[in-house]
XYZ file of C-alpha atoms in Angstrom:
189
model
C 3.339 8.319 -96.633
C 6.932 8.434 -95.488
C 7.525 10.675 -92.471
C 11.028 11.748 -93.441
C 12.765 13.346 -96.342
C 16.034 11.564 -97.140
C 18.256 14.078 -95.331
C 16.436 14.030 -92.003
C 13.778 16.693 -92.509
C 10.451 15.650 -90.958
C 7.391 16.028 -93.142
C 4.647 17.954 -91.358
C 7.003 20.252 -89.438
C 7.433 23.834 -90.599
C 10.951 23.999 -92.004
C 13.068 27.047 -91.169
C 16.672 26.641 -92.296
C 19.349 27.548 -89.718
C 22.921 28.146 -90.878
C 24.106 27.075 -87.399
C 24.849 23.447 -88.171
C 27.490 21.100 -89.479
C 28.081 17.604 -90.699
C 28.042 14.733 -88.261
C 31.273 12.793 -87.825
C 31.255 9.322 -89.337
C 30.991 7.839 -85.847
C 28.179 10.262 -84.980
C 25.233 7.916 -85.446
C 22.218 9.523 -83.756
C 21.505 7.701 -80.483
C 20.420 10.454 -78.065
C 17.686 13.081 -77.767
C 18.467 16.160 -75.672
C 15.490 18.172 -74.390
C 15.796 21.907 -73.811
C 13.566 24.843 -73.027
C 13.752 28.297 -74.523
C 11.912 31.594 -74.282
C 12.938 34.929 -75.748
C 12.976 37.242 -73.986
C 13.039 35.110 -70.818
C 9.554 33.892 -69.805
C 7.976 35.483 -72.893
C 6.376 33.184 -75.454
C 5.162 35.781 -77.944
C 6.676 36.649 -81.270
C 9.171 34.875 -83.492
C 12.274 35.701 -81.453
C 13.461 32.087 -81.171
C 13.157 31.675 -84.926
C 15.153 34.862 -85.444
C 17.765 33.713 -82.904
C 18.312 30.329 -84.589
C 18.633 32.014 -88.002
C 21.063 34.755 -86.842
C 18.503 37.530 -87.352
C 17.895 38.543 -83.714
C 17.926 42.340 -83.415
C 20.079 43.219 -80.370
C 18.145 46.483 -79.965
C 14.686 44.874 -79.851
C 15.055 43.910 -76.169
C 17.841 44.534 -73.601
C 18.383 40.773 -73.154
C 18.941 40.252 -76.875
C 22.141 42.295 -76.850
C 23.686 39.628 -74.580
C 22.947 36.729 -76.963
C 22.581 38.130 -80.487
C 26.163 37.212 -81.451
C 25.737 33.551 -80.479
C 25.338 31.027 -83.268
C 23.087 28.271 -81.973
C 20.297 26.079 -83.243
C 18.286 23.001 -82.444
C 16.767 20.441 -84.719
C 13.224 21.140 -83.485
C 11.246 23.721 -81.529
C 7.820 22.931 -80.127
C 5.800 26.099 -79.563
C 3.344 26.467 -76.654
C 0.421 25.621 -78.963
C 2.133 22.430 -80.164
C 3.325 23.751 -83.525
C 6.488 21.966 -84.626
C 9.333 23.835 -86.324
C 12.472 22.208 -87.696
C 15.701 24.185 -88.159
C 18.268 21.501 -89.021
C 17.859 18.158 -90.776
C 18.461 15.383 -88.261
C 21.167 13.807 -90.418
C 23.226 16.917 -89.629
C 24.561 18.295 -86.356
C 22.677 21.209 -84.777
C 24.525 23.440 -82.320
C 22.352 22.951 -79.234
C 24.242 21.168 -76.442
C 27.554 23.047 -76.341
C 30.205 21.563 -74.088
C 28.507 18.334 -73.080
C 28.933 14.675 -72.209
C 26.640 11.661 -71.838
C 27.788 8.382 -70.301
C 31.436 9.329 -70.794
C 31.020 10.354 -74.425
C 31.858 14.013 -75.146
C 30.328 16.407 -77.717
C 26.672 15.401 -77.592
C 25.931 17.498 -80.688
C 27.788 14.849 -82.706
C 25.289 12.092 -81.913
C 22.099 13.748 -80.635
C 18.954 15.465 -81.803
C 18.074 18.652 -79.925
C 14.443 19.462 -79.171
C 13.576 22.858 -77.689
C 10.271 23.217 -75.890
C 9.108 26.793 -75.679
C 9.162 27.267 -71.926
C 11.190 28.090 -68.842
C 12.183 26.737 -65.447
C 9.221 28.503 -63.850
C 6.229 27.555 -66.033
C 4.696 24.164 -66.821
C 4.724 22.985 -70.403
C 1.384 22.685 -72.198
C -0.538 19.546 -73.060
C -0.236 20.576 -76.716
C 3.547 20.455 -76.364
C 3.496 16.953 -74.878
C 1.029 15.912 -77.598
C 3.567 17.052 -80.208
C 6.657 15.760 -78.370
C 5.594 12.144 -77.922
C 4.937 11.405 -81.636
C 8.127 13.274 -82.546
C 10.135 11.019 -80.242
C 8.413 7.966 -81.752
C 9.304 9.094 -85.286
C 12.902 9.762 -84.268
C 13.125 6.312 -82.667
C 11.763 4.714 -85.850
C 14.442 6.442 -87.974
C 17.474 6.366 -85.654
C 18.764 3.961 -82.974
C 17.775 6.298 -80.119
C 18.845 4.789 -76.812
C 18.052 7.640 -74.419
C 16.238 10.921 -73.901
C 17.886 13.326 -71.469
C 17.705 16.950 -70.475
C 20.326 19.546 -71.250
C 20.867 19.542 -67.489
C 22.052 15.911 -67.707
C 24.645 16.475 -70.438
C 25.855 19.836 -69.095
C 25.309 19.573 -65.312
C 25.974 22.730 -63.351
C 25.869 24.772 -66.556
C 22.295 24.156 -67.720
C 18.949 23.504 -65.984
C 16.642 22.761 -68.903
C 14.194 21.324 -69.548
C 13.733 22.323 -65.902
C 11.677 21.287 -62.895
C 8.353 21.746 -64.714
C 9.064 19.046 -67.298
C 6.901 15.952 -66.730
C 9.397 13.074 -66.902
C 6.735 10.659 -65.616
C 4.577 11.419 -68.658
C 7.529 10.758 -70.926
C 8.228 7.470 -69.153
C 4.599 6.298 -69.392
C 4.077 7.351 -73.015
C 7.416 6.076 -74.336
C 7.965 2.628 -72.818
C 11.382 1.090 -73.198
C 13.111 4.426 -73.471
C 16.198 4.982 -71.345
C 15.966 8.203 -69.365
C 18.712 10.002 -67.527
C 19.500 8.119 -64.267
C 18.363 11.042 -62.135
C 14.840 10.902 -63.565
C 14.291 7.221 -64.305
C 14.093 5.924 -60.721
């Protein structure tokens, strides 16, 4: 069975359409994966708040923090929940709005040529084994479909502005489970 639908939707993921996306530029061939972490409200992994956020349905009155972000229009291609469930918000042939102002190896606008993967988590809590068990095959499927050259953190493409996936992300596990993959210079040594 083919893993992908023709427009970059992964079979087996739960599809939740986000309007926060756009077409990729002609030169925007996917070559980068950017890892993020997210929790809404901060350090809370309950509920469907991330799903509501990426679909512009986050109620600003549901939590004091939400009033500070509810007007933002952001998305990622994938979210991996704490239990390993995989959600997809944007087909990978399109540009998700996940990296913001960003640059990798001198090339600006990482959204144009990257896939964004959000791990439900924070800077202060380790990710789960179920998340790594879902992440590694996802990376393999992305590498089989696109000429992925590197996997980096949001912190690497937006240094000083972002910290994710954070100090709890196990880069060594990524390196050992995905041989031949270029990692950000700060984590590949």
